[in-house]
XYZ file of C-alpha atoms in Angstrom:
683
model
C 1.248 -34.437 -28.214
C -2.220 -33.106 -27.431
C -3.923 -30.047 -25.929
C -6.284 -29.496 -23.037
C -8.508 -26.518 -22.322
C -10.731 -25.634 -19.403
C -13.251 -22.857 -18.846
C -15.097 -22.143 -15.618
C -18.273 -20.190 -16.421
C -19.581 -18.034 -13.601
C -21.649 -15.078 -12.594
C -19.687 -11.803 -12.457
C -16.475 -12.291 -10.457
C -15.108 -9.191 -8.628
C -12.483 -7.493 -10.779
C -9.702 -7.805 -8.202
C -10.195 -11.587 -7.936
C -9.715 -12.440 -11.613
C -5.996 -12.064 -12.351
C -4.795 -13.749 -9.123
C -7.191 -16.667 -9.749
C -5.968 -17.025 -13.348
C -2.353 -16.987 -12.152
C -3.151 -19.688 -9.600
C -4.772 -21.847 -12.305
C -1.644 -21.632 -14.426
C 0.948 -22.095 -11.687
C -0.875 -24.851 -9.809
C -1.607 -26.809 -12.995
C 2.049 -26.622 -14.003
C 3.091 -27.799 -10.536
C 0.620 -30.710 -10.518
C 1.548 -31.872 -14.038
C 5.219 -31.949 -13.142
C 4.462 -33.761 -9.899
C 2.497 -36.352 -11.902
C 5.252 -36.752 -14.535
C 3.122 -35.342 -17.368
C 5.153 -33.256 -19.794
C 3.790 -30.252 -21.673
C 5.056 -27.354 -23.794
C 3.240 -24.333 -22.377
C 0.297 -23.161 -20.267
C -1.706 -19.945 -20.545
C -4.570 -18.745 -18.384
C -6.793 -15.707 -18.079
C -10.235 -14.480 -17.268
C -13.104 -12.069 -17.765
C -15.885 -11.168 -15.335
C -17.827 -14.314 -16.348
C -15.116 -16.909 -16.915
C -11.689 -18.243 -15.996
C -9.852 -20.276 -18.596
C -6.784 -22.499 -18.919
C -5.035 -23.844 -22.026
C -2.268 -26.486 -21.994
C -0.399 -26.907 -25.264
C 1.715 -29.945 -26.183
C 0.604 -32.130 -23.296
C 1.840 -35.734 -23.390
C -0.864 -38.407 -23.654
C 0.792 -40.533 -20.996
C 2.737 -40.147 -17.783
C 6.459 -40.821 -17.964
C 7.329 -44.330 -16.715
C 8.783 -44.484 -13.228
C 11.710 -46.489 -11.950
C 11.502 -46.640 -8.183
C 14.098 -48.153 -5.841
C 12.391 -49.877 -2.905
C 14.508 -50.733 0.128
C 13.607 -53.856 2.092
C 15.026 -55.817 5.079
C 18.681 -55.701 6.208
C 21.040 -57.794 4.048
C 21.892 -60.182 6.902
C 18.205 -61.125 7.078
C 17.520 -61.112 3.311
C 20.501 -63.351 2.408
C 21.880 -66.536 3.954
C 25.547 -67.290 4.506
C 25.870 -68.531 0.911
C 24.483 -65.300 -0.528
C 21.114 -66.781 -1.488
C 17.816 -65.068 -0.820
C 16.081 -66.153 2.348
C 12.335 -66.529 2.752
C 12.317 -62.984 4.120
C 14.047 -61.668 1.002
C 11.748 -63.573 -1.375
C 8.678 -62.510 0.611
C 9.717 -58.852 0.352
C 10.087 -59.136 -3.449
C 6.660 -60.788 -3.861
C 4.874 -58.313 -1.580
C 6.237 -55.358 -3.550
C 5.838 -56.916 -6.994
C 9.584 -56.826 -7.658
C 11.438 -58.898 -10.217
C 13.904 -61.229 -8.415
C 16.521 -60.320 -11.015
C 16.333 -56.630 -9.955
C 17.200 -57.335 -6.317
C 20.555 -56.153 -5.009
C 22.401 -55.021 -1.909
C 22.521 -51.261 -1.224
C 24.519 -49.388 1.376
C 22.611 -46.938 3.573
C 23.457 -44.937 6.684
C 22.158 -47.873 8.731
C 24.204 -50.477 6.866
C 23.563 -52.920 3.980
C 19.976 -53.622 2.941
C 18.116 -55.521 0.255
C 16.609 -53.331 -2.471
C 14.912 -53.746 -5.821
C 13.853 -51.633 -8.784
C 10.154 -51.408 -9.429
C 9.029 -50.405 -12.895
C 5.835 -48.348 -12.788
C 4.226 -47.811 -16.180
C 2.778 -44.344 -16.751
C -0.995 -43.973 -16.874
C -2.883 -42.210 -19.623
C -3.186 -38.473 -19.089
C -6.943 -38.564 -19.606
C -7.272 -40.822 -16.551
C -5.237 -38.525 -14.318
C -6.314 -35.073 -15.512
C -9.990 -35.003 -14.385
C -9.226 -35.513 -10.677
C -6.288 -33.148 -10.906
C -8.424 -30.394 -12.483
C -11.239 -30.863 -9.962
C -8.741 -30.551 -7.110
C -7.299 -27.346 -8.577
C -10.733 -25.774 -9.189
C -11.867 -26.526 -5.639
C -8.729 -24.925 -4.184
C -8.530 -21.646 -6.106
C -7.924 -19.132 -3.294
C -10.302 -16.163 -3.356
C -10.372 -13.326 -0.786
C -14.015 -14.288 -0.285
C -15.955 -17.316 -1.535
C -19.588 -18.390 -1.333
C -21.999 -21.287 -1.558
C -25.201 -21.069 -3.598
C -28.409 -23.062 -3.656
C -27.951 -26.472 -2.059
C -24.377 -26.912 -3.323
C -21.470 -27.513 -0.969
C -18.941 -26.325 -3.561
C -17.490 -22.878 -2.738
C -16.359 -20.368 -5.359
C -16.030 -16.599 -5.778
C -19.407 -16.483 -7.496
C -21.914 -19.179 -8.573
C -20.556 -21.500 -11.295
C -22.906 -22.320 -14.173
C -20.788 -24.420 -16.538
C -17.470 -26.149 -17.101
C -15.921 -26.486 -20.547
C -13.349 -29.312 -20.595
C -11.797 -30.451 -23.883
C -8.893 -32.831 -24.466
C -7.812 -33.042 -28.121
C -11.237 -32.003 -29.360
C -13.204 -34.384 -27.133
C -14.954 -33.720 -23.832
C -12.805 -34.700 -20.851
C -15.532 -35.464 -18.306
C -15.626 -34.429 -14.680
C -18.330 -33.203 -12.337
C -18.470 -30.909 -9.319
C -21.670 -30.779 -7.281
C -23.860 -31.783 -10.208
C -22.225 -29.410 -12.704
C -20.910 -31.613 -15.513
C -18.113 -30.672 -17.873
C -19.097 -30.191 -21.523
C -17.741 -28.865 -24.809
C -19.776 -25.661 -24.892
C -19.526 -22.146 -23.535
C -21.602 -18.963 -23.685
C -20.889 -15.542 -25.145
C -21.730 -12.089 -23.806
C -24.524 -12.099 -21.229
C -26.603 -9.529 -23.143
C -25.343 -9.569 -26.738
C -24.822 -13.305 -27.425
C -26.668 -15.642 -25.070
C -26.590 -18.743 -27.290
C -24.706 -21.916 -26.466
C -21.394 -22.138 -28.387
C -19.767 -25.501 -29.207
C -15.946 -25.427 -28.953
C -13.421 -27.767 -30.559
C -10.026 -26.153 -29.824
C -8.435 -23.023 -28.398
C -8.304 -21.034 -31.636
C -11.935 -21.934 -32.164
C -12.636 -20.776 -28.586
C -11.009 -17.364 -29.073
C -12.605 -16.736 -32.467
C -16.141 -17.780 -31.550
C -16.105 -15.855 -28.270
C -14.778 -12.779 -30.025
C -17.665 -13.064 -32.467
C -19.946 -13.429 -29.441
C -18.662 -10.119 -27.962
C -16.202 -11.630 -25.465
C -12.509 -10.665 -25.633
C -10.848 -13.225 -23.412
C -7.344 -11.709 -23.256
C -6.815 -9.170 -20.458
C -4.053 -7.276 -22.279
C -6.141 -7.006 -25.451
C -9.104 -5.572 -23.541
C -6.784 -3.192 -21.710
C -5.234 -1.934 -24.955
C -8.672 -1.345 -26.503
C -9.682 0.757 -23.488
C -6.360 2.615 -23.321
C -6.395 3.458 -27.036
C -10.009 4.626 -26.822
C -9.253 6.882 -23.839
C -6.285 8.411 -25.636
C -8.473 9.114 -28.646
C -10.712 11.387 -26.548
C -7.758 13.586 -25.557
C -6.775 14.861 -22.067
C -8.270 11.857 -20.283
C -6.297 11.125 -17.098
C -5.520 7.413 -17.327
C -4.998 5.965 -13.864
C -3.255 2.577 -14.182
C -5.019 1.052 -11.178
C -8.424 2.152 -12.479
C -7.529 0.945 -15.981
C -6.723 -2.537 -14.648
C -9.926 -2.618 -12.609
C -12.147 -1.532 -15.481
C -10.475 -4.048 -17.806
C -11.739 -6.820 -15.543
C -15.212 -5.323 -15.251
C -16.020 -5.809 -18.929
C -15.899 -8.550 -21.552
C -16.431 -6.253 -24.528
C -15.319 -2.699 -23.654
C -17.033 0.303 -25.156
C -16.079 3.844 -23.999
C -18.738 6.537 -23.554
C -18.010 10.189 -22.794
C -20.381 12.073 -20.530
C -20.719 15.456 -18.800
C -21.896 16.746 -15.459
C -23.200 20.247 -14.595
C -20.395 22.816 -14.342
C -21.689 23.985 -10.942
C -20.121 20.891 -9.428
C -16.672 22.196 -10.383
C -16.977 24.316 -7.210
C -16.239 21.101 -5.296
C -12.587 20.357 -4.476
C -10.898 18.389 -7.254
C -10.309 15.380 -4.991
C -14.044 15.107 -4.280
C -14.804 15.046 -8.006
C -12.043 12.526 -8.739
C -13.063 10.241 -5.864
C -16.705 10.336 -6.942
C -15.768 9.385 -10.501
C -12.860 7.015 -9.950
C -13.590 5.189 -6.716
C -17.364 5.048 -6.836
C -18.321 5.041 -10.516
C -15.102 3.757 -12.141
C -15.069 6.717 -14.549
C -11.965 8.413 -15.955
C -11.879 12.181 -15.505
C -10.825 14.713 -18.131
C -8.666 17.844 -17.781
C -8.158 20.874 -20.003
C -4.883 21.842 -21.698
C -3.694 23.453 -18.452
C -4.343 20.310 -16.412
C -7.443 21.714 -14.723
C -10.298 19.271 -14.174
C -13.298 19.698 -16.472
C -16.926 18.567 -16.306
C -16.266 15.683 -18.718
C -15.686 12.019 -17.931
C -15.387 8.685 -19.736
C -17.100 5.505 -18.566
C -16.429 2.029 -19.966
C -19.564 0.113 -20.878
C -19.752 -3.685 -21.128
C -22.118 -3.465 -24.114
C -21.991 -1.838 -27.531
C -25.359 -0.194 -28.191
C -26.616 1.230 -31.476
C -26.778 4.610 -29.793
C -24.618 5.707 -26.841
C -27.157 8.233 -25.605
C -29.007 5.834 -23.304
C -25.809 4.661 -21.600
C -24.501 8.235 -21.420
C -27.719 9.430 -19.789
C -27.518 6.648 -17.220
C -23.886 7.408 -16.408
C -24.624 11.125 -16.054
C -27.690 10.550 -13.874
C -25.831 8.327 -11.400
C -22.833 10.672 -11.176
C -25.055 13.751 -10.780
C -26.846 12.120 -7.847
C -23.537 11.353 -6.146
C -22.184 14.859 -6.774
C -25.413 16.374 -5.451
C -24.802 14.482 -2.207
C -21.181 15.640 -2.139
C -22.231 19.276 -2.681
C -24.769 18.992 0.147
C -22.106 17.590 2.510
C -19.611 20.247 1.426
C -21.956 23.175 2.063
C -23.074 21.761 5.421
C -19.540 21.019 6.587
C -18.350 24.561 5.851
C -20.842 25.946 8.368
C -19.043 24.373 11.354
C -15.436 25.422 12.143
C -12.864 22.631 12.357
C -12.116 23.663 15.939
C -15.690 22.738 16.884
C -15.320 19.433 15.053
C -12.233 18.707 17.171
C -14.294 18.963 20.348
C -16.645 16.306 18.930
C -13.723 13.850 18.964
C -14.233 13.538 22.725
C -17.188 11.251 22.014
C -15.276 8.987 19.602
C -13.446 5.965 21.051
C -10.099 5.539 19.331
C -9.256 2.347 21.205
C -10.863 1.075 24.382
C -7.664 1.080 26.465
C -6.073 4.081 24.739
C -9.023 6.418 25.093
C -10.851 8.762 22.737
C -9.666 10.256 19.451
C -9.472 13.595 21.304
C -7.103 12.089 23.890
C -4.986 10.646 21.113
C -4.814 14.057 19.445
C -3.650 15.660 22.703
C -0.950 13.010 23.075
C 0.562 13.407 19.630
C 0.123 17.179 19.846
C 2.612 17.151 22.741
C 5.019 14.988 20.741
C 4.704 17.270 17.685
C 5.497 20.308 19.838
C 8.545 18.502 21.241
C 9.737 17.803 17.678
C 9.181 21.407 16.642
C 11.185 22.726 19.597
C 13.998 20.262 18.917
C 14.186 20.657 15.140
C 12.601 23.987 14.119
C 11.396 26.203 17.000
C 10.043 28.802 14.569
C 7.455 26.240 13.441
C 6.112 25.508 16.939
C 2.969 27.667 16.735
C 1.886 26.379 13.315
C 2.775 22.812 14.330
C 0.612 23.050 17.436
C -2.330 24.427 15.451
C -2.032 21.741 12.765
C -1.816 18.989 15.381
C -4.922 20.321 17.128
C -7.036 20.570 13.948
C -5.768 17.632 11.891
C -8.372 15.076 13.014
C -11.317 17.470 12.920
C -12.429 16.487 9.442
C -13.127 12.949 10.696
C -16.319 14.410 12.128
C -17.497 15.930 8.823
C -20.260 14.512 6.649
C -17.959 14.471 3.606
C -15.318 12.277 5.241
C -18.013 10.043 6.717
C -19.266 9.418 3.170
C -15.816 9.449 1.516
C -13.313 8.147 4.138
C -10.453 8.271 1.616
C -10.729 12.100 1.681
C -9.558 12.409 5.308
C -6.839 15.032 5.519
C -7.765 16.375 2.087
C -11.060 17.789 3.348
C -9.352 18.984 6.521
C -6.996 21.021 4.343
C -9.845 22.415 2.218
C -12.032 23.370 5.179
C -9.056 24.946 6.982
C -8.316 27.163 3.972
C -11.984 28.129 3.598
C -12.118 29.009 7.314
C -9.042 31.254 7.094
C -6.379 29.072 8.673
C -2.719 29.626 7.820
C -1.786 27.923 4.512
C 1.061 26.023 6.205
C -1.355 24.745 8.851
C -3.820 23.639 6.169
C -1.096 21.861 4.211
C 0.185 20.145 7.364
C -3.325 18.859 8.138
C -3.245 17.015 4.815
C 0.407 15.991 5.045
C 0.179 14.394 8.461
C -1.441 11.322 6.847
C 1.558 10.885 4.528
C 2.934 8.478 3.508
C -0.235 6.374 3.184
C 1.347 3.512 1.267
C 4.694 2.372 -0.165
C 6.019 4.930 -2.633
C 3.556 7.627 -1.547
C 4.551 11.287 -1.238
C 6.242 12.436 1.962
C 5.369 15.647 3.838
C 7.033 18.759 2.433
C 6.535 21.049 5.422
C 8.210 20.653 8.786
C 4.816 21.077 10.421
C 3.328 18.201 8.414
C 6.388 16.074 9.132
C 6.301 16.728 12.880
C 2.587 15.923 13.197
C 2.925 12.840 10.992
C 5.822 11.438 13.018
C 4.040 12.280 16.278
C 0.761 10.633 15.283
C 2.547 7.498 14.083
C 4.888 7.064 17.074
C 1.942 7.577 19.461
C 0.063 4.789 17.673
C 3.052 2.430 17.818
C 3.928 3.077 21.469
C 0.300 2.924 22.627
C -0.330 -0.376 20.859
C 2.870 -1.918 22.237
C 1.956 -0.865 25.772
C -1.408 -2.659 25.609
C 0.028 -5.685 23.794
C -1.281 -5.041 20.261
C 2.023 -6.063 18.683
C 1.917 -7.163 15.029
C 2.409 -10.853 14.319
C 2.337 -12.512 10.917
C -0.284 -10.802 8.774
C -2.091 -9.420 11.807
C -1.420 -5.678 12.042
C -4.812 -3.953 12.508
C -3.336 -0.565 13.418
C -0.800 -0.636 10.541
C 2.147 -0.329 12.923
C 4.631 -1.596 10.333
C 3.478 1.013 7.822
C 3.635 3.701 10.517
C 7.198 2.749 11.436
C 8.306 2.812 7.797
C 6.620 6.207 7.422
C 8.501 7.624 10.411
C 11.842 6.402 9.075
C 11.286 7.704 5.551
C 10.185 11.131 6.791
C 13.239 11.429 9.061
C 15.587 10.389 6.257
C 13.906 12.627 3.690
C 14.072 15.681 5.968
C 17.514 14.745 7.357
C 16.253 15.300 10.918
C 18.821 14.887 13.687
C 16.521 13.014 16.026
C 17.365 10.571 18.802
C 15.105 7.528 18.413
C 15.254 6.658 22.114
C 14.215 10.208 23.068
C 11.292 10.106 20.622
C 10.020 6.845 22.106
C 10.473 8.116 25.670
C 8.515 11.311 24.918
C 5.683 9.190 23.489
C 5.693 6.923 26.561
C 5.427 9.918 28.918
C 1.870 10.510 27.689
C 0.749 7.091 28.947
C 2.330 7.063 32.419
C -0.746 8.285 34.276
C -3.273 6.211 32.325
C -1.491 2.843 32.021
C 0.999 0.748 33.973
C 3.898 -0.657 31.968
C 7.628 -1.420 32.066
C 9.229 1.596 30.367
C 12.552 -0.124 29.733
C 10.827 -3.107 28.135
C 8.576 -0.969 25.896
C 11.555 1.175 24.868
C 13.482 -1.950 23.918
C 10.572 -3.512 21.988
C 9.599 -0.354 20.082
C 13.223 0.456 19.268
C 13.775 -3.074 17.906
C 10.513 -2.852 15.940
C 11.522 0.414 14.252
C 15.109 -0.706 13.664
C 13.885 -3.891 11.958
C 11.971 -1.690 9.475
C 15.053 0.569 9.204
C 17.183 -2.413 8.261
C 14.688 -3.372 5.536
C 14.718 0.175 4.137
C 18.526 0.320 4.253
C 18.687 -2.875 2.217
C 15.888 -2.129 -0.276
C 16.690 1.566 -0.900
C 20.458 1.708 -0.393
C 21.675 -1.857 -0.859
C 23.066 -2.061 2.692
C 23.521 -5.636 3.887
C 21.642 -6.617 7.042
C 24.804 -7.547 8.944
C 26.334 -4.152 8.115
C 23.262 -2.357 9.478
C 23.293 -4.503 12.621
C 26.874 -3.366 13.204
C 25.818 0.264 13.747
C 22.479 -0.047 15.562
C 23.980 -0.243 19.043
C 26.337 2.686 18.437
C 23.853 5.327 17.368
C 20.301 6.381 18.241
C 20.033 9.018 15.524
C 18.451 7.300 12.485
C 20.107 9.598 9.924
C 23.528 9.013 11.512
C 22.812 5.292 11.681
C 22.046 5.157 7.951
C 25.095 7.248 7.027
C 27.383 5.012 9.078
C 25.864 1.870 7.566
C 26.204 3.204 4.012
C 29.856 4.106 4.611
C 30.635 0.642 6.023
C 28.746 -0.953 3.153
C 31.026 0.820 0.666
C 34.184 -0.803 2.076
C 32.748 -4.206 2.985
C 34.508 -6.000 0.089
C 37.910 -4.328 0.507
C 40.655 -6.746 1.548
C 41.945 -4.464 4.335
C 38.446 -4.169 5.819
C 37.768 -7.904 5.644
C 41.082 -8.646 7.396
C 40.493 -5.884 9.961
C 36.983 -7.098 10.798
C 38.389 -10.617 11.252
C 40.981 -9.208 13.669
C 38.207 -7.343 15.494
C 36.339 -10.605 16.038
C 39.541 -12.169 17.336
C 39.950 -9.274 19.780
C 36.338 -9.586 20.932
C 36.678 -13.336 21.442
C 39.830 -12.940 23.523
C 38.196 -10.297 25.718
C 34.987 -12.305 26.056
C 36.882 -15.468 26.982
C 38.709 -13.566 29.710
C 35.628 -11.546 30.740
C 37.712 -8.396 30.315
C 36.275 -4.855 30.066
C 39.034 -2.710 31.641
C 40.487 -0.248 29.110
C 43.130 1.514 31.268
C 46.633 0.237 30.517
C 50.244 1.227 31.357
C 52.449 1.879 28.260
C 55.584 1.380 30.427
C 54.761 -2.338 30.699
C 55.032 -2.833 26.909
C 58.025 -5.030 25.987
C 57.434 -5.760 22.292
C 57.888 -3.221 19.528
C 54.555 -4.249 17.922
C 52.501 -3.341 21.006
C 54.339 -0.034 21.328
C 53.555 0.778 17.683
C 49.896 -0.150 18.132
C 49.658 2.026 21.261
C 51.239 4.950 19.371
C 48.765 4.593 16.501
C 45.841 4.467 18.940
C 46.986 7.717 20.574
C 47.501 9.473 17.228
C 44.528 8.153 15.299
C 41.904 7.381 17.951
C 41.067 11.066 18.487
C 41.087 11.658 14.725
C 38.471 8.911 14.238
C 36.351 10.353 17.041
C 36.502 13.839 15.484
C 35.360 12.498 12.103
C 32.541 10.583 13.766
C 31.388 13.735 15.567
C 31.375 15.516 12.202
C 29.492 12.501 10.752
C 32.201 12.050 8.143
C 32.130 8.256 8.266
C 34.070 7.743 5.047
C 37.136 9.493 6.481
C 36.701 7.805 9.869
C 36.694 4.373 8.206
C 39.709 5.234 6.036
C 41.653 6.132 9.186
C 40.428 2.939 10.849
C 41.807 0.894 7.938
C 45.290 2.184 8.856
C 45.093 -0.150 11.862
C 45.091 -3.263 9.684
C 48.883 -3.809 9.445
C 49.747 -2.788 13.043
C 47.020 -5.124 14.393
C 48.308 -7.997 12.221
C 51.845 -7.278 13.404
C 50.660 -7.254 17.020
C 49.111 -10.718 16.758
C 52.124 -12.051 14.840
C 54.660 -10.865 17.407
C 52.919 -10.457 20.758
C 51.666 -13.192 23.078
C 48.622 -11.691 24.787
C 48.312 -14.438 27.411
C 51.777 -13.837 28.865
C 52.891 -15.835 31.922
C 53.390 -12.540 33.751
C 49.907 -11.640 35.024
C 50.572 -7.891 34.928
C 51.760 -7.976 31.318
C 48.825 -10.196 30.296
C 46.280 -7.903 31.942
C 47.935 -4.817 30.427
C 47.703 -6.330 26.948
C 44.051 -7.274 27.488
C 43.334 -3.650 28.451
C 45.180 -2.457 25.342
C 42.907 -4.662 23.210
C 39.805 -3.484 25.104
C 40.813 0.124 24.423
C 41.437 -0.724 20.751
C 38.010 -2.327 20.503
C 36.450 0.882 21.836
C 38.098 2.812 18.995
C 36.685 0.364 16.469
C 33.263 0.566 18.116
C 33.055 4.267 17.362
C 32.397 3.207 13.761
C 30.443 0.028 14.512
C 30.481 -3.380 16.120
C 32.387 -5.263 13.424
C 31.669 -8.633 15.058
C 28.237 -8.524 13.343
C 29.791 -8.403 9.882
C 29.966 -11.684 7.988
C-alpha cells in the first residue's frame, strides 16, 4: 500500500469557501476511487487561506481486476441445432475479446442469449490518478470563481502551484501550464522559501516550522484558548470559525478604543467589531460591553504595538462614522422618516414601502382587535414606525441593524417602551432558531408584515420554486407559524389570508379563491415540516387534520394527539375501517347522512347507532374544548362495534331502502370520525 497527497496553492481564498471545498475534495475523491476500483484506508482534507490539501493513506497501487459479463446475440442465432457456435456466436466472441471457453447461455427477460466473461486486468493507480485529480480540481464548486491572466481554468482565487506526491515521488499532472511538483511554500510573510516535501508528516512538520498550521481544528483551538486567556472575551462561534480560516498562523492582539464611543448602542459597537473588522468584543464582570477588543493577526511580530495601533486606527475610523450617523439620525423623528418611505419602491407591482406599511398596519390592527384589544393603540403605533429606520444613515451603512436602530431611536425620541420593543421584534425570527417576539405588539406586526409579503408575492406570481425565493417567503411562513404556536394565538388561517388579500383588491386583479388556496397550501406545507421536525408528527397524520381545522394551534394539537395513538392496535384497526367506510361511500357516490333507525334489522347496526347517539356529542364537546386526547379515546370505543357491524351486516342489501339507510348510517359515522381528522390519509 502507498500514499498520495495533493496541495493546491492559491492566493487568499475567502474564509467561507475553504471548509466546503475541503469537504468536496475528500468526498469526491473517495467516490471516484471507489468508482475506479482503487482501494484505500482513509482520506483527510483541509485548508488554510492559501492552500487546500488532500491526503490518501493506504492506497492500492493497482485497480482491482474486473470480471464483466457481456451479453451477445440470442441463443437461437449464436448456436446451431447441434449446440455448436455459429459464425455469429464466434464473431461476437472475437469482437469482444472473449475466451471461447467462457461462453455460455444466460436467461434474460427477453429469453436465452449468448454471454461471456471478460477479464479486465486492473491498471496501475499512478496511470489513473492524474486525470482523476485534475477532474476533481476543475470541478470544486465555489460560490464564486474567477479566471486570471490568460488562463481558462477557473478557481476561487488564482492558483500558483500544485504539490502532487505518490509514495515520495512526484505524480505529474498539469492544468493550464501549472505543473505539479514536490514543493510548497510557507507563510506569505514569515517564510517565503520553497519547501521540498516527501510525505504527509514531513508536510505538516515543515509547514508548521514555516508558520503554517494546516489543521482547522488546531488553529481554532489556539485562537479559542488565547481568547479565554484574556478573560471576559465574548466568543462568537460563527466569528471564531471565520477568523480561523482567515489566518494560517494565528496571533491574538488586544486593543482599545476611546470610551466616548461607549455612548453608541451596544449593537452598533458589536456590529462594527464583529461584522466589519472580525474582532471579538470584551465585557466587564457584569456583562456590560467595554472599550476593549481582540483581533487575530496572521503574523507574529516581535512587538504587537504596530498591529495593535493599526487595529485601533481602523476601528476608530469606523466608530467615528457610526457616531456621526447616530447623532445625525437622532435629529429627525422616526415619524418623519416614515413619510420618506413614500419615495422608496418596495416592489414595482406592489407599490412603495409606505404602501406596504399601511397594508400590514391594517392587518396588525385586525390581529390586535381579535387577540388583545388592549394592545391596539401600541400595535398601530409600532406598525406605523417600524420601517422608519430604513431611512436612517446608520441602517444605510449597517443594514443588519434594521429594527435595532428603530428601537433605539424610538426610545430616545420618547416613544412607549412597548412600541420601541415591538419595532425591533417585528423582524423576528430572522433565521432558524432565532428569538421570537415577546410582546403581543411585536408578534402582531411581525405576522402582519410577513403575511402581507406572502400574499402580495403570490398575487403577482412571485411564488418560490426550487432555490429561488427572493422575498424569503418560506422563511416568512415559518416565522408566522412559530410565532402563532409560541403565543398560542387562536387565529383562523383563512381569515388571516383573506384580511391580507383585502388590501390588494383595489390595486390588483386576482382570483381570491385561488390565492387563498395557494397561500393556505404554502403555509400548511411549512406547518407540516415544523410538526415533523419539532414534534415528531408524521406527515400523513398532519394531513389528516388540515381539512378539519383552520386554527393553526388547534391543528397542531389535533395532530399531536393523533400522533400519540398512531401505533395502537385499536387505532390502526379503526383507521382501516374508516378507509373501508370511505371507499364504500365513494363507490356509491353517497353523501346523505339522514337515516331512519326503524329500518335497522340487525342487532349490530342498532348497537352502532346507539353508540353514535351517545358518544357522537361527547366527541364533539371534547373537540370544542380542544381536548383531543379524550376525544380520540372516546373514538376508539367505536372499534369493536364497527368491526361487529361489518362482520354481521350486509351494507349492499337487496332492499334499496335498507341499503340506502345503511349507507347514510355510515356517512353519519364518517362525519363523527371527521371531527377528529380524515383518517383516510393515515398510512
